[in-house]
mmCIF file with all atom_site columns, C-alpha atoms in Angstrom:
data_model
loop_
_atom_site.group_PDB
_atom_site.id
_atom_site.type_symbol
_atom_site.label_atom_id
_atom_site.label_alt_id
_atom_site.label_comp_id
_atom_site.label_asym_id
_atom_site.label_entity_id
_atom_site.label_seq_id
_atom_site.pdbx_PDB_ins_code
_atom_site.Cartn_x
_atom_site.Cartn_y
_atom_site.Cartn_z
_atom_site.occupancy
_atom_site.B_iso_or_equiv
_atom_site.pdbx_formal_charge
_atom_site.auth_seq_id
_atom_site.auth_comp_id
_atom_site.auth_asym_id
_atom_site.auth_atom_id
_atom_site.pdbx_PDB_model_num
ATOM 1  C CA . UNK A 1 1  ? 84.432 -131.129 10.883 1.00 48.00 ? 6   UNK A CA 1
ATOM 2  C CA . UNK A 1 2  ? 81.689 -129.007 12.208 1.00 45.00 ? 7   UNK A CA 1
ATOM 3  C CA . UNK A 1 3  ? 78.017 -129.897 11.147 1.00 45.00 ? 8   UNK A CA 1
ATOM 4  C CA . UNK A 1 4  ? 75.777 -126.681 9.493  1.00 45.00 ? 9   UNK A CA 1
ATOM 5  C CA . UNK A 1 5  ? 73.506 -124.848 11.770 1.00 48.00 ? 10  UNK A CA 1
ATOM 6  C CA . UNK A 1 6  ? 70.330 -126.521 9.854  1.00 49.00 ? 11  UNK A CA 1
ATOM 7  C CA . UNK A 1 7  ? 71.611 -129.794 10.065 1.00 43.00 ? 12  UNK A CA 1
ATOM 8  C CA . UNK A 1 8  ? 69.004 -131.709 12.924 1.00 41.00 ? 13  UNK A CA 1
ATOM 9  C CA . UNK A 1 9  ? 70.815 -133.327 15.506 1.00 38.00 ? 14  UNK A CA 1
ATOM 10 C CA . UNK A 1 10 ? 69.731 -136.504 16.459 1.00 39.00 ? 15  UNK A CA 1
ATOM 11 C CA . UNK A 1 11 ? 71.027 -135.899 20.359 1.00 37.00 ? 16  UNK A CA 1
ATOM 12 C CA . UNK A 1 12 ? 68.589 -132.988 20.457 1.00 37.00 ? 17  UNK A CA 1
ATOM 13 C CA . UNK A 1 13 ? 66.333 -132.877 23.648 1.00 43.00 ? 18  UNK A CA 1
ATOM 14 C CA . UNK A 1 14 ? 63.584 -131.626 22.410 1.00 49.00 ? 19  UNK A CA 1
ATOM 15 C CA . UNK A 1 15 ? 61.918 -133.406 19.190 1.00 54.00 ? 20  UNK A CA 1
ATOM 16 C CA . UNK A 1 16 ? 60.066 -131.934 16.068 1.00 69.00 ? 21  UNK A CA 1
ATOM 17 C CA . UNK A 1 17 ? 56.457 -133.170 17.234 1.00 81.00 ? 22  UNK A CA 1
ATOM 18 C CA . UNK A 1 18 ? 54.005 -130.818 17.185 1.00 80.00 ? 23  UNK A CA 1
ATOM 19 C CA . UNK A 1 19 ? 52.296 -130.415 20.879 1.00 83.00 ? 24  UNK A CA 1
ATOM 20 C CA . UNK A 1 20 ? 51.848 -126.727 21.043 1.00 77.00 ? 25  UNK A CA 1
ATOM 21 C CA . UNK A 1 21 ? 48.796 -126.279 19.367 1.00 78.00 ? 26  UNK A CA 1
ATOM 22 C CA . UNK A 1 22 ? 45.297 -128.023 19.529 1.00 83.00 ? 27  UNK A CA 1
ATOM 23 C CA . UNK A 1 23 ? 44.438 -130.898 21.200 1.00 86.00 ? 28  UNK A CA 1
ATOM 24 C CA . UNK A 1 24 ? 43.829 -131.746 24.654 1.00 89.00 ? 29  UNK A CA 1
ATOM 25 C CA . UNK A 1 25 ? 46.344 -129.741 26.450 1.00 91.00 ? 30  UNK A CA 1
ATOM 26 C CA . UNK A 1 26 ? 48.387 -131.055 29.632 1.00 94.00 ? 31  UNK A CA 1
ATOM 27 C CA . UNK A 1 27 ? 47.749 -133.827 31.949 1.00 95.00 ? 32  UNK A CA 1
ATOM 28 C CA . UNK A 1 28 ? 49.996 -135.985 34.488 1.00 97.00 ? 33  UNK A CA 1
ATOM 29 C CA . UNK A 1 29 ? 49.433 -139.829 34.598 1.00 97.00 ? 34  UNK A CA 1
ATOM 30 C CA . UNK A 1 30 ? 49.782 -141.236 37.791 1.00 98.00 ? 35  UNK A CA 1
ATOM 31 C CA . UNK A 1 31 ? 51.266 -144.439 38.283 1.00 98.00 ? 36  UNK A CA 1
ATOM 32 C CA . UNK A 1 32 ? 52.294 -147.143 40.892 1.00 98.00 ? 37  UNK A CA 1
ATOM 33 C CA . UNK A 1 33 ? 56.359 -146.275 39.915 1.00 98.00 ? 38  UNK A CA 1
ATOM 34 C CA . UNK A 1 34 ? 56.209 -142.651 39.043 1.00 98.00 ? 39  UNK A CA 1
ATOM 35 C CA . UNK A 1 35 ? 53.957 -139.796 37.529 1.00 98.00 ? 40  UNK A CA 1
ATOM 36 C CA . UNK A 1 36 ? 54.040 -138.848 33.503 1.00 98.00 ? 41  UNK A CA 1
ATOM 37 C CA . UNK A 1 37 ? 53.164 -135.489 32.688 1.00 97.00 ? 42  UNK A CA 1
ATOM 38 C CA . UNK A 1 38 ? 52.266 -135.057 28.532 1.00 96.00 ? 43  UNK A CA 1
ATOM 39 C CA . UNK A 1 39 ? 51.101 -132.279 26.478 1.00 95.00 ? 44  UNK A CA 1
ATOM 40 C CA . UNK A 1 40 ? 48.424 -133.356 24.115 1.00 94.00 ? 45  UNK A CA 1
ATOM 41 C CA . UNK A 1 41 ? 48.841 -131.574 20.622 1.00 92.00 ? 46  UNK A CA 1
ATOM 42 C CA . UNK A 1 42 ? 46.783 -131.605 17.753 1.00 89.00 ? 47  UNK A CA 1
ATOM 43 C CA . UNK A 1 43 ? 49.618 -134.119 15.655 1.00 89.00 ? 48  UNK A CA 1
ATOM 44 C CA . UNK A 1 44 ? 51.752 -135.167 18.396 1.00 93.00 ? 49  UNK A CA 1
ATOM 45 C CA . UNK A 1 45 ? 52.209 -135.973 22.152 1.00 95.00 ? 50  UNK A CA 1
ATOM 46 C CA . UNK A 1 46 ? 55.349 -134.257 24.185 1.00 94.00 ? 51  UNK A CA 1
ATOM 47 C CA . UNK A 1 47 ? 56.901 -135.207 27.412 1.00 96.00 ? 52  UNK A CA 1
ATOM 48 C CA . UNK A 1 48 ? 56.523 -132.496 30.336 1.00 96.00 ? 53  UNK A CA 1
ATOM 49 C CA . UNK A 1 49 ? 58.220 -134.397 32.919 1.00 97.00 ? 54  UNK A CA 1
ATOM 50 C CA . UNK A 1 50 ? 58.366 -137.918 34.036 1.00 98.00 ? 55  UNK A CA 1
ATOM 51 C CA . UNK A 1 51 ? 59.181 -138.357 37.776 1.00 98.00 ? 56  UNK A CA 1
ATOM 52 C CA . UNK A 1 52 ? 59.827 -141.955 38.908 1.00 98.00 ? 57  UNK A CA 1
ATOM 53 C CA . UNK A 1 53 ? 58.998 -142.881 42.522 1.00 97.00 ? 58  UNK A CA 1
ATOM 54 C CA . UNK A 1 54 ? 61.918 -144.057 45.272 1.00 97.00 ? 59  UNK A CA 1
ATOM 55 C CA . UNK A 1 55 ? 63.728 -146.826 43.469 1.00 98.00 ? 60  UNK A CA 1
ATOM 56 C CA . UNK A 1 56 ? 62.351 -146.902 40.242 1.00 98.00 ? 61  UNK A CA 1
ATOM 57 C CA . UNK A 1 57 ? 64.511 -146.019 37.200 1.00 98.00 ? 62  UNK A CA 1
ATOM 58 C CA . UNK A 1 58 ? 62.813 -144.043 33.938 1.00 98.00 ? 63  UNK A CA 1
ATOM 59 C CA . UNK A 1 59 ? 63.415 -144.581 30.180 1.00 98.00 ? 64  UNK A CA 1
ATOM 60 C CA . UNK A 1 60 ? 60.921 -143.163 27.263 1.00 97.00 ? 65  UNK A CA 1
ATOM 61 C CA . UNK A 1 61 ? 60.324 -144.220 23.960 1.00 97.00 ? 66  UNK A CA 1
ATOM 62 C CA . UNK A 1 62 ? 58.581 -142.167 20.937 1.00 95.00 ? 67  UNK A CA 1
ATOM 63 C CA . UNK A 1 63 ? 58.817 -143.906 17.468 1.00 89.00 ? 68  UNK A CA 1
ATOM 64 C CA . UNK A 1 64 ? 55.968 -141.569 15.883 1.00 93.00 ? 69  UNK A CA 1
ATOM 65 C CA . UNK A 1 65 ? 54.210 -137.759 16.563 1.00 94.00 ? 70  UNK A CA 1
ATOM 66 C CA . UNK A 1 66 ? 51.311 -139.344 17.743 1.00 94.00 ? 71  UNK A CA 1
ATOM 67 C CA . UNK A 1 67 ? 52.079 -141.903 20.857 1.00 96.00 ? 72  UNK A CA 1
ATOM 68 C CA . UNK A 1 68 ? 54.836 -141.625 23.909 1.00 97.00 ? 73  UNK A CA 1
ATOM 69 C CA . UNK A 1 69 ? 55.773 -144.367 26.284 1.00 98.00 ? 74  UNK A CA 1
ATOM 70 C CA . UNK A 1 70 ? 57.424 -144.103 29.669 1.00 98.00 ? 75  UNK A CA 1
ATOM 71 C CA . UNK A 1 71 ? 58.536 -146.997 31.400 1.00 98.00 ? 76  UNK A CA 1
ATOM 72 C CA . UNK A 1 72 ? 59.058 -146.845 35.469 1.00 98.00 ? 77  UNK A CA 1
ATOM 73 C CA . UNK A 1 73 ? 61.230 -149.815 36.601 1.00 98.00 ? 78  UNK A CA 1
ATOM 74 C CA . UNK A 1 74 ? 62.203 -151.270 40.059 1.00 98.00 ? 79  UNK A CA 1
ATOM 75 C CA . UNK A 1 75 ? 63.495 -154.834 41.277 1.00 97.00 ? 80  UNK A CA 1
ATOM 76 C CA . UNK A 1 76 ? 60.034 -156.375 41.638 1.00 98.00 ? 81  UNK A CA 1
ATOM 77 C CA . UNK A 1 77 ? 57.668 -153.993 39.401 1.00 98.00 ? 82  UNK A CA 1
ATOM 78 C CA . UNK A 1 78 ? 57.051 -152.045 36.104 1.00 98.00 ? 83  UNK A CA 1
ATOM 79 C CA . UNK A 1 79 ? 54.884 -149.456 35.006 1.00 98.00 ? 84  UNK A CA 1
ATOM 80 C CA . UNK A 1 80 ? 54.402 -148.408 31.555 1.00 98.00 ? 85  UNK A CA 1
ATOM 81 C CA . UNK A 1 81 ? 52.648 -145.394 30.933 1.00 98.00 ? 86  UNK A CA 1
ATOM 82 C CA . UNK A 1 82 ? 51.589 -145.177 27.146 1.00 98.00 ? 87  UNK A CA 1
ATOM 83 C CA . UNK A 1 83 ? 50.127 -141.578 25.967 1.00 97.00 ? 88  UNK A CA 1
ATOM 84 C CA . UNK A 1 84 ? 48.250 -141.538 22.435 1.00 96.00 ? 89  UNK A CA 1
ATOM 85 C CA . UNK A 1 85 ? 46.243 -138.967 20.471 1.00 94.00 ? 90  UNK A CA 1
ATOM 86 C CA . UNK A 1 86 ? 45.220 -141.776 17.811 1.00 92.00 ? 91  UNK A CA 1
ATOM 87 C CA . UNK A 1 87 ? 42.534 -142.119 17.465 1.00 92.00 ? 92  UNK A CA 1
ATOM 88 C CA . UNK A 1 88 ? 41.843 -139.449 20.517 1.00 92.00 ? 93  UNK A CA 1
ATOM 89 C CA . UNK A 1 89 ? 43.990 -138.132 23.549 1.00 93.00 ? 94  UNK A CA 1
ATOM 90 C CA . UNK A 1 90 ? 44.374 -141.323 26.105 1.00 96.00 ? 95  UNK A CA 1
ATOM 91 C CA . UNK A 1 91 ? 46.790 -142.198 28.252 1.00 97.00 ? 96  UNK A CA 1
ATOM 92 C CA . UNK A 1 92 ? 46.345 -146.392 29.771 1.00 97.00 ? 97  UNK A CA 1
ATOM 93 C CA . UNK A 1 93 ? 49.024 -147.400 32.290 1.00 98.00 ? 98  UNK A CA 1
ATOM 94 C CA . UNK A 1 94 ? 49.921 -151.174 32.602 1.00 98.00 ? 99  UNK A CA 1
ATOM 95 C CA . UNK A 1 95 ? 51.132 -152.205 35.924 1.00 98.00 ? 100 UNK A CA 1
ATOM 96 C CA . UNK A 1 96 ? 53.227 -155.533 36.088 1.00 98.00 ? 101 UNK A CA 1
ATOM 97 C CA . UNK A 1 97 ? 55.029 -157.209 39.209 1.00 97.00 ? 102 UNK A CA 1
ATOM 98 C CA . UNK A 1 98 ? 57.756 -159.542 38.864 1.00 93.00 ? 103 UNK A CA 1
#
């Protein structure tokens, strides 16, 4: 059974937030296992690109509009890069060896 044209699909690459417009615009986050670039929007933050460095391995996570999190992980280290436009556009990086 094929799904309707205006059904969302939750595979989709992009998401619904709302980056385009407003806000603080585009900056990369530089971290000790890779570099985050996010678009600050008036209601939301989107992912540009993250880019891990040699032997790290990326995963994101976005469970609202308004804050992203990208997570850099090797053997012996994590970064976690956490953007946020609540209550104004931030971005803090924890670094963490193991």
């Amino acid at each position: 059974m094929k799904a309707s044209s205006g059904t969302p699909r939750p595979t989709a690459p992009k998401s619904a937030v709302d980056c385009d417009e407003g806000g603080a615009g585009l900056h990369t986050v530089p971290s000790q296992g890779g570099k985050v670039t996010v678009r600050y929007g008036s209601r939301g933050v989107c992912l540009i690109s993250a880019v891990p460095g040699q032997g790290y391995k990326t995963s994101t996570a976005q469970t609202a509009d308004d804050t992203l999190t990208v997570t850099f992980t090797s053997a012996d280290h994590r970064s976690v890069v956490t953007a946020t436009i609540t209550p104004s556009a931030k971005a803090s990086v924890r670094e963490t060896s193991f």
